[in-house]
């Protein structure tokens, strides 16, 4: 019994992204730079929203939660990958792999749900502007965030418990740079066709239902924009929605590519490329998109930078 438990809890081996060649060393360095940009960009977005009273609205509260999810998502995978690459080790403990799997799946699911609910916020802002403070008050925003976190965490916990209790035979080498669900599933021995079918259906529900909700919201928004007579109002509506639409396109496009393909059509390289995009590139781009395209966030950033410059000048004058 003890020996069987030891085998069950044995470490996994992560294949990683890079080898020891100079080209891969450059790519690794580039990945770390992108990681640092993602961390600082999302932290800056959260701090700006907390510090500026003008951004204390439901829309920016949801945006701060999106930045928190991106910050946690990129921090769940890249540090372990970097540690393994620099140390030359490729192992991850059974508990560490289960924890990483739970976190990345929770954060990914929560972001899908939150992006869908953010489209409702944009729908209310454009189609019912006079009722915005009633339909999108602080309580509603908080409920949206709780639903996103809780729903995704429960789904992730169920899948993590089931997956980690399946029998692993042969090599425990994961052909990926973190403990991603499809990569671990390939190590399972025995017939798991029924479970794979259930997972595939759940993936479709978690990806297509939010996509359908977002599409419906923007169909109503488009209808309202067409009826607007003022060109300025149309531009403001487009500016309000464009950032969200770009983020949605990047995130759901990468997730659909990674999780809605049948197992027989997947290759380790394709899985890695898709995962790099939604676990590294998208969390890096999101704060840049919202900061550069959103006037309120950009204004808050300029205000903070202006105050910092004035403070430094004042300190220099005193010294």
mmCIF file of C-alpha atoms in Angstrom:
data_model
loop_
_atom_site.group_PDB
_atom_site.id
_atom_site.type_symbol
_atom_site.label_atom_id
_atom_site.label_comp_id
_atom_site.label_asym_id
_atom_site.label_seq_id
_atom_site.Cartn_x
_atom_site.Cartn_y
_atom_site.Cartn_z
ATOM 1 C CA UNK A 1 0.000 0.000 0.000
ATOM 2 C CA UNK A 2 2.791 2.446 0.962
ATOM 3 C CA UNK A 3 4.697 1.677 -2.262
ATOM 4 C CA UNK A 4 1.552 2.221 -4.343
ATOM 5 C CA UNK A 5 0.974 5.595 -2.657
ATOM 6 C CA UNK A 6 4.597 6.548 -3.337
ATOM 7 C CA UNK A 7 4.143 5.721 -7.034
ATOM 8 C CA UNK A 8 0.838 7.606 -7.133
ATOM 9 C CA UNK A 9 2.447 10.714 -5.612
ATOM 10 C CA UNK A 10 5.621 10.568 -7.730
ATOM 11 C CA UNK A 11 6.919 13.740 -9.330
ATOM 12 C CA UNK A 12 6.041 14.761 -12.860
ATOM 13 C CA UNK A 13 8.596 15.951 -15.422
ATOM 14 C CA UNK A 14 7.881 19.154 -17.352
ATOM 15 C CA UNK A 15 9.373 19.186 -20.830
ATOM 16 C CA UNK A 16 9.564 22.983 -20.802
ATOM 17 C CA UNK A 17 9.731 25.474 -23.657
ATOM 18 C CA UNK A 18 13.456 25.914 -24.234
ATOM 19 C CA UNK A 19 16.689 23.946 -24.552
ATOM 20 C CA UNK A 20 20.296 25.100 -24.017
ATOM 21 C CA UNK A 21 20.868 26.613 -27.489
ATOM 22 C CA UNK A 22 21.664 30.317 -27.894
ATOM 23 C CA UNK A 23 18.434 30.879 -29.825
ATOM 24 C CA UNK A 24 16.375 29.401 -27.008
ATOM 25 C CA UNK A 25 18.369 31.375 -24.441
ATOM 26 C CA UNK A 26 17.381 34.552 -26.297
ATOM 27 C CA UNK A 27 13.727 33.407 -26.412
ATOM 28 C CA UNK A 28 13.833 32.620 -22.703
ATOM 29 C CA UNK A 29 15.190 36.109 -21.965
ATOM 30 C CA UNK A 30 12.463 37.607 -24.148
ATOM 31 C CA UNK A 31 9.822 35.589 -22.282
ATOM 32 C CA UNK A 32 11.083 36.914 -18.938
ATOM 33 C CA UNK A 33 10.928 40.501 -20.259
ATOM 34 C CA UNK A 34 7.348 39.917 -21.443
ATOM 35 C CA UNK A 35 6.516 38.378 -18.055
ATOM 36 C CA UNK A 36 7.870 41.439 -16.225
ATOM 37 C CA UNK A 37 5.865 43.737 -18.525
ATOM 38 C CA UNK A 38 2.719 41.685 -17.810
ATOM 39 C CA UNK A 39 3.258 41.804 -14.038
ATOM 40 C CA UNK A 40 4.048 45.528 -13.910
ATOM 41 C CA UNK A 41 1.284 46.451 -16.385
ATOM 42 C CA UNK A 42 -1.438 44.589 -14.508
ATOM 43 C CA UNK A 43 -0.212 45.781 -11.105
ATOM 44 C CA UNK A 44 -0.171 49.359 -12.398
ATOM 45 C CA UNK A 45 -3.744 49.004 -13.694
ATOM 46 C CA UNK A 46 -4.950 47.701 -10.319
ATOM 47 C CA UNK A 47 -3.127 50.472 -8.415
ATOM 48 C CA UNK A 48 -4.473 53.198 -10.725
ATOM 49 C CA UNK A 49 -8.048 52.000 -10.292
ATOM 50 C CA UNK A 50 -7.634 51.834 -6.505
ATOM 51 C CA UNK A 51 -5.887 55.219 -6.258
ATOM 52 C CA UNK A 52 -8.066 57.353 -8.553
ATOM 53 C CA UNK A 53 -11.551 58.086 -7.191
ATOM 54 C CA UNK A 54 -12.840 58.766 -10.731
ATOM 55 C CA UNK A 55 -12.249 55.097 -11.555
ATOM 56 C CA UNK A 56 -14.329 53.791 -8.656
ATOM 57 C CA UNK A 57 -17.127 52.602 -10.931
ATOM 58 C CA UNK A 58 -18.452 49.094 -11.707
ATOM 59 C CA UNK A 59 -16.729 49.037 -15.111
ATOM 60 C CA UNK A 60 -13.302 49.732 -13.644
ATOM 61 C CA UNK A 61 -13.938 47.421 -10.704
ATOM 62 C CA UNK A 62 -14.468 44.616 -13.235
ATOM 63 C CA UNK A 63 -11.347 45.746 -15.097
ATOM 64 C CA UNK A 64 -9.298 45.591 -11.885
ATOM 65 C CA UNK A 65 -10.476 42.009 -11.366
ATOM 66 C CA UNK A 66 -9.513 41.153 -14.948
ATOM 67 C CA UNK A 67 -6.030 42.557 -14.274
ATOM 68 C CA UNK A 68 -5.826 40.550 -11.042
ATOM 69 C CA UNK A 69 -6.727 37.367 -12.936
ATOM 70 C CA UNK A 70 -4.116 38.114 -15.601
ATOM 71 C CA UNK A 71 -1.506 38.848 -12.935
ATOM 72 C CA UNK A 72 -2.195 35.577 -11.133
ATOM 73 C CA UNK A 73 -2.436 33.620 -14.397
ATOM 74 C CA UNK A 74 0.978 34.647 -15.652
ATOM 75 C CA UNK A 75 2.473 34.163 -12.168
ATOM 76 C CA UNK A 76 1.116 30.601 -11.972
ATOM 77 C CA UNK A 77 3.125 29.256 -14.907
ATOM 78 C CA UNK A 78 6.149 31.401 -15.832
ATOM 79 C CA UNK A 79 8.082 31.431 -12.498
ATOM 80 C CA UNK A 80 8.106 27.618 -12.326
ATOM 81 C CA UNK A 81 9.144 27.364 -15.979
ATOM 82 C CA UNK A 82 11.963 29.885 -15.395
ATOM 83 C CA UNK A 83 13.113 28.140 -12.207
ATOM 84 C CA UNK A 84 13.308 24.767 -13.952
ATOM 85 C CA UNK A 85 15.179 26.230 -16.925
ATOM 86 C CA UNK A 86 17.769 28.082 -14.821
ATOM 87 C CA UNK A 87 18.307 25.221 -12.370
ATOM 88 C CA UNK A 88 18.424 22.505 -15.026
ATOM 89 C CA UNK A 89 15.723 20.549 -13.194
ATOM 90 C CA UNK A 90 12.485 19.648 -14.903
ATOM 91 C CA UNK A 91 10.515 18.080 -12.093
ATOM 92 C CA UNK A 92 7.350 19.287 -10.395
ATOM 93 C CA UNK A 93 5.853 17.536 -7.402
ATOM 94 C CA UNK A 94 2.478 15.812 -7.568
ATOM 95 C CA UNK A 95 0.962 18.382 -5.186
ATOM 96 C CA UNK A 96 2.655 21.236 -7.044
ATOM 97 C CA UNK A 97 1.264 20.004 -10.348
ATOM 98 C CA UNK A 98 -2.239 19.633 -8.892
ATOM 99 C CA UNK A 99 -2.041 23.145 -7.405
ATOM 100 C CA UNK A 100 -0.803 24.652 -10.651
ATOM 101 C CA UNK A 101 -3.522 22.857 -12.610
ATOM 102 C CA UNK A 102 -6.230 24.077 -10.225
ATOM 103 C CA UNK A 103 -5.012 27.686 -10.338
ATOM 104 C CA UNK A 104 -4.585 28.013 -14.094
ATOM 105 C CA UNK A 105 -7.949 26.328 -14.791
ATOM 106 C CA UNK A 106 -9.716 28.486 -12.176
ATOM 107 C CA UNK A 107 -8.209 31.705 -13.507
ATOM 108 C CA UNK A 108 -8.899 30.788 -17.132
ATOM 109 C CA UNK A 109 -12.529 29.923 -16.403
ATOM 110 C CA UNK A 110 -13.015 33.026 -14.263
ATOM 111 C CA UNK A 111 -11.664 35.226 -17.056
ATOM 112 C CA UNK A 112 -14.064 33.659 -19.572
ATOM 113 C CA UNK A 113 -17.030 34.380 -17.302
ATOM 114 C CA UNK A 114 -15.846 37.869 -16.356
ATOM 115 C CA UNK A 115 -15.273 38.935 -19.970
ATOM 116 C CA UNK A 116 -18.817 37.785 -20.768
ATOM 117 C CA UNK A 117 -20.269 39.736 -17.847
ATOM 118 C CA UNK A 118 -18.234 42.816 -18.809
ATOM 119 C CA UNK A 119 -20.092 42.832 -22.135
ATOM 120 C CA UNK A 120 -23.338 43.242 -20.165
ATOM 121 C CA UNK A 121 -21.800 46.281 -18.468
ATOM 122 C CA UNK A 122 -21.057 47.782 -21.907
ATOM 123 C CA UNK A 123 -24.599 46.929 -23.070
ATOM 124 C CA UNK A 124 -26.161 48.788 -20.135
ATOM 125 C CA UNK A 125 -23.792 51.766 -20.527
ATOM 126 C CA UNK A 126 -24.691 52.275 -24.206
ATOM 127 C CA UNK A 127 -28.259 50.992 -24.512
ATOM 128 C CA UNK A 128 -29.556 52.181 -21.114
ATOM 129 C CA UNK A 129 -27.237 55.043 -20.040
ATOM 130 C CA UNK A 130 -29.839 56.760 -17.851
ATOM 131 C CA UNK A 131 -30.414 53.551 -15.866
ATOM 132 C CA UNK A 132 -26.721 52.577 -15.637
ATOM 133 C CA UNK A 133 -26.326 53.443 -11.945
ATOM 134 C CA UNK A 134 -29.386 51.335 -11.132
ATOM 135 C CA UNK A 135 -28.702 48.305 -13.348
ATOM 136 C CA UNK A 136 -24.933 48.302 -12.729
ATOM 137 C CA UNK A 137 -24.531 49.357 -9.114
ATOM 138 C CA UNK A 138 -21.757 48.247 -6.775
ATOM 139 C CA UNK A 139 -23.750 45.234 -5.549
ATOM 140 C CA UNK A 140 -24.301 43.941 -9.102
ATOM 141 C CA UNK A 141 -20.610 44.381 -9.918
ATOM 142 C CA UNK A 142 -19.617 42.486 -6.784
ATOM 143 C CA UNK A 143 -22.059 39.669 -7.623
ATOM 144 C CA UNK A 144 -20.533 39.383 -11.119
ATOM 145 C CA UNK A 145 -17.048 39.054 -9.682
ATOM 146 C CA UNK A 146 -18.110 36.489 -7.063
ATOM 147 C CA UNK A 147 -19.945 34.438 -9.712
ATOM 148 C CA UNK A 148 -16.853 34.442 -11.943
ATOM 149 C CA UNK A 149 -14.403 33.409 -9.212
ATOM 150 C CA UNK A 150 -16.673 30.916 -7.464
ATOM 151 C CA UNK A 151 -18.078 29.221 -10.584
ATOM 152 C CA UNK A 152 -14.652 28.782 -12.155
ATOM 153 C CA UNK A 153 -13.049 27.578 -8.902
ATOM 154 C CA UNK A 154 -15.702 24.900 -8.340
ATOM 155 C CA UNK A 155 -15.346 23.660 -11.929
ATOM 156 C CA UNK A 156 -11.553 23.612 -11.617
ATOM 157 C CA UNK A 157 -11.610 21.823 -8.257
ATOM 158 C CA UNK A 158 -13.841 19.047 -9.631
ATOM 159 C CA UNK A 159 -11.630 18.479 -12.683
ATOM 160 C CA UNK A 160 -8.399 18.648 -10.681
ATOM 161 C CA UNK A 161 -9.603 16.053 -8.146
ATOM 162 C CA UNK A 162 -10.849 13.695 -10.877
ATOM 163 C CA UNK A 163 -7.745 14.093 -13.046
ATOM 164 C CA UNK A 164 -5.259 13.577 -10.234
ATOM 165 C CA UNK A 165 -7.023 10.396 -9.131
ATOM 166 C CA UNK A 166 -6.779 8.781 -12.569
ATOM 167 C CA UNK A 167 -4.049 6.129 -13.008
ATOM 168 C CA UNK A 168 -0.797 7.311 -14.606
ATOM 169 C CA UNK A 169 1.326 4.629 -16.229
ATOM 170 C CA UNK A 170 4.664 4.676 -17.983
ATOM 171 C CA UNK A 171 6.483 7.964 -18.318
ATOM 172 C CA UNK A 172 5.267 10.871 -16.193
ATOM 173 C CA UNK A 173 6.786 13.375 -18.611
ATOM 174 C CA UNK A 174 4.393 16.216 -19.449
ATOM 175 C CA UNK A 175 5.036 17.552 -22.947
ATOM 176 C CA UNK A 176 4.384 21.103 -21.883
ATOM 177 C CA UNK A 177 5.903 23.882 -19.767
ATOM 178 C CA UNK A 178 3.238 23.625 -17.050
ATOM 179 C CA UNK A 179 0.588 21.186 -15.842
ATOM 180 C CA UNK A 180 -2.033 21.835 -18.494
ATOM 181 C CA UNK A 181 -5.109 19.620 -18.601
ATOM 182 C CA UNK A 182 -4.737 18.066 -22.112
ATOM 183 C CA UNK A 183 -1.013 17.414 -21.557
ATOM 184 C CA UNK A 184 -1.643 15.565 -18.265
ATOM 185 C CA UNK A 185 -4.569 13.668 -19.744
ATOM 186 C CA UNK A 186 -2.224 12.102 -22.316
ATOM 187 C CA UNK A 187 -0.350 10.364 -19.465
ATOM 188 C CA UNK A 188 -3.462 8.581 -18.187
ATOM 189 C CA UNK A 189 -3.705 4.888 -18.963
ATOM 190 C CA UNK A 190 -6.972 3.051 -19.447
ATOM 191 C CA UNK A 191 -10.159 3.935 -21.294
ATOM 192 C CA UNK A 192 -11.207 7.500 -20.452
ATOM 193 C CA UNK A 193 -13.336 8.125 -23.549
ATOM 194 C CA UNK A 194 -16.443 8.962 -21.507
ATOM 195 C CA UNK A 195 -14.554 11.425 -19.296
ATOM 196 C CA UNK A 196 -12.924 13.048 -22.352
ATOM 197 C CA UNK A 197 -16.342 13.481 -23.956
ATOM 198 C CA UNK A 198 -17.725 15.094 -20.799
ATOM 199 C CA UNK A 199 -14.724 17.440 -20.575
ATOM 200 C CA UNK A 200 -15.095 18.347 -24.255
ATOM 201 C CA UNK A 201 -18.775 19.220 -23.735
ATOM 202 C CA UNK A 202 -17.968 21.315 -20.627
ATOM 203 C CA UNK A 203 -15.244 23.130 -22.586
ATOM 204 C CA UNK A 204 -17.754 23.970 -25.304
ATOM 205 C CA UNK A 205 -20.212 25.250 -22.693
ATOM 206 C CA UNK A 206 -17.590 27.366 -20.900
ATOM 207 C CA UNK A 207 -16.319 28.860 -24.152
ATOM 208 C CA UNK A 208 -19.323 29.025 -26.472
ATOM 209 C CA UNK A 209 -21.955 30.192 -23.974
ATOM 210 C CA UNK A 210 -19.892 33.262 -22.926
ATOM 211 C CA UNK A 211 -19.135 33.882 -26.628
ATOM 212 C CA UNK A 212 -22.862 33.695 -27.405
ATOM 213 C CA UNK A 213 -23.643 36.040 -24.488
ATOM 214 C CA UNK A 214 -21.005 38.527 -25.688
ATOM 215 C CA UNK A 215 -22.269 38.334 -29.286
ATOM 216 C CA UNK A 216 -25.854 38.965 -28.156
ATOM 217 C CA UNK A 217 -24.809 41.945 -26.034
ATOM 218 C CA UNK A 218 -22.888 43.494 -28.907
ATOM 219 C CA UNK A 219 -25.744 42.855 -31.337
ATOM 220 C CA UNK A 220 -27.949 45.054 -29.120
ATOM 221 C CA UNK A 221 -25.120 47.585 -28.804
ATOM 222 C CA UNK A 222 -24.663 47.715 -32.579
ATOM 223 C CA UNK A 223 -28.393 48.236 -33.035
ATOM 224 C CA UNK A 224 -28.315 51.152 -30.579
ATOM 225 C CA UNK A 225 -25.216 52.692 -32.205
ATOM 226 C CA UNK A 226 -26.822 52.556 -35.672
ATOM 227 C CA UNK A 227 -29.803 54.498 -34.319
ATOM 228 C CA UNK A 228 -27.581 57.243 -32.866
ATOM 229 C CA UNK A 229 -27.728 60.461 -34.889
ATOM 230 C CA UNK A 230 -24.582 62.087 -33.525
ATOM 231 C CA UNK A 231 -21.256 61.032 -35.049
ATOM 232 C CA UNK A 232 -19.567 61.914 -31.755
ATOM 233 C CA UNK A 233 -21.851 59.555 -29.831
ATOM 234 C CA UNK A 234 -21.034 56.770 -32.252
ATOM 235 C CA UNK A 235 -17.297 57.372 -31.827
ATOM 236 C CA UNK A 236 -17.636 57.364 -28.019
ATOM 237 C CA UNK A 237 -19.606 54.112 -28.142
ATOM 238 C CA UNK A 238 -16.993 52.510 -30.389
ATOM 239 C CA UNK A 239 -14.161 53.725 -28.132
ATOM 240 C CA UNK A 240 -15.991 52.331 -25.081
ATOM 241 C CA UNK A 241 -16.358 48.871 -26.611
ATOM 242 C CA UNK A 242 -13.240 48.488 -28.764
ATOM 243 C CA UNK A 243 -10.845 47.634 -25.915
ATOM 244 C CA UNK A 244 -13.160 44.940 -24.577
ATOM 245 C CA UNK A 245 -13.722 43.482 -28.041
ATOM 246 C CA UNK A 246 -9.976 43.253 -28.740
ATOM 247 C CA UNK A 247 -9.326 41.500 -25.407
ATOM 248 C CA UNK A 248 -12.252 39.114 -25.987
ATOM 249 C CA UNK A 249 -10.982 38.240 -29.478
ATOM 250 C CA UNK A 250 -7.460 37.458 -28.242
ATOM 251 C CA UNK A 251 -8.575 35.457 -25.196
ATOM 252 C CA UNK A 252 -11.397 33.374 -26.666
ATOM 253 C CA UNK A 253 -9.551 32.824 -29.943
ATOM 254 C CA UNK A 254 -6.578 31.295 -28.125
ATOM 255 C CA UNK A 255 -8.776 29.250 -25.750
ATOM 256 C CA UNK A 256 -10.942 27.856 -28.548
ATOM 257 C CA UNK A 257 -7.787 26.887 -30.478
ATOM 258 C CA UNK A 258 -6.360 25.133 -27.401
ATOM 259 C CA UNK A 259 -9.404 23.360 -25.965
ATOM 260 C CA UNK A 260 -12.004 22.775 -28.666
ATOM 261 C CA UNK A 261 -9.890 20.635 -30.958
ATOM 262 C CA UNK A 262 -10.298 16.845 -30.674
ATOM 263 C CA UNK A 263 -7.457 15.009 -28.930
ATOM 264 C CA UNK A 264 -6.465 13.241 -32.165
ATOM 265 C CA UNK A 265 -5.780 16.590 -33.883
ATOM 266 C CA UNK A 266 -3.534 18.016 -31.157
ATOM 267 C CA UNK A 267 0.244 18.102 -31.186
ATOM 268 C CA UNK A 268 2.510 19.166 -28.289
ATOM 269 C CA UNK A 269 3.850 22.087 -30.360
ATOM 270 C CA UNK A 270 0.371 23.399 -31.151
ATOM 271 C CA UNK A 271 -0.644 23.091 -27.496
ATOM 272 C CA UNK A 272 2.439 25.036 -26.419
ATOM 273 C CA UNK A 273 1.860 27.800 -28.973
ATOM 274 C CA UNK A 274 -1.769 28.221 -27.919
ATOM 275 C CA UNK A 275 -0.847 28.200 -24.231
ATOM 276 C CA UNK A 276 1.947 30.754 -24.721
ATOM 277 C CA UNK A 277 -0.533 33.073 -26.372
ATOM 278 C CA UNK A 278 -3.265 32.993 -23.726
ATOM 279 C CA UNK A 279 -1.008 32.513 -20.673
ATOM 280 C CA UNK A 280 1.755 35.007 -21.547
ATOM 281 C CA UNK A 281 0.889 37.248 -24.513
ATOM 282 C CA UNK A 282 -2.736 38.033 -23.628
ATOM 283 C CA UNK A 283 -2.052 39.021 -19.970
ATOM 284 C CA UNK A 284 0.678 41.325 -21.302
ATOM 285 C CA UNK A 285 -1.499 42.945 -23.961
ATOM 286 C CA UNK A 286 -4.634 43.448 -21.841
ATOM 287 C CA UNK A 287 -3.332 46.300 -19.619
ATOM 288 C CA UNK A 288 -1.652 47.945 -22.630
ATOM 289 C CA UNK A 289 -4.897 47.821 -24.618
ATOM 290 C CA UNK A 290 -6.983 49.266 -21.790
ATOM 291 C CA UNK A 291 -4.366 51.875 -20.835
ATOM 292 C CA UNK A 292 -3.653 53.123 -24.353
ATOM 293 C CA UNK A 293 -7.240 53.054 -25.622
ATOM 294 C CA UNK A 294 -9.073 54.175 -22.470
ATOM 295 C CA UNK A 295 -9.023 57.917 -21.829
ATOM 296 C CA UNK A 296 -9.924 57.636 -18.132
ATOM 297 C CA UNK A 297 -7.123 55.159 -17.344
ATOM 298 C CA UNK A 298 -4.628 57.130 -19.432
ATOM 299 C CA UNK A 299 -5.674 60.335 -17.629
ATOM 300 C CA UNK A 300 -5.235 58.651 -14.243
ATOM 301 C CA UNK A 301 -1.778 57.430 -15.312
ATOM 302 C CA UNK A 302 -0.759 60.923 -16.403
ATOM 303 C CA UNK A 303 -2.075 62.304 -13.114
ATOM 304 C CA UNK A 304 -0.033 59.854 -11.040
ATOM 305 C CA UNK A 305 3.092 60.502 -13.107
ATOM 306 C CA UNK A 306 2.545 64.269 -12.844
ATOM 307 C CA UNK A 307 2.226 64.101 -9.062
ATOM 308 C CA UNK A 308 5.364 61.962 -8.862
ATOM 309 C CA UNK A 309 7.348 64.489 -10.927
ATOM 310 C CA UNK A 310 6.117 67.387 -8.767
ATOM 311 C CA UNK A 311 7.027 65.472 -5.597
ATOM 312 C CA UNK A 312 10.557 64.806 -6.884
ATOM 313 C CA UNK A 313 11.026 68.479 -7.828
ATOM 314 C CA UNK A 314 9.793 69.592 -4.409
ATOM 315 C CA UNK A 315 12.214 67.192 -2.691
ATOM 316 C CA UNK A 316 15.105 68.480 -4.843
ATOM 317 C CA UNK A 317 14.276 72.069 -3.937
ATOM 318 C CA UNK A 318 14.227 71.234 -0.227
ATOM 319 C CA UNK A 319 17.598 69.475 -0.476
#
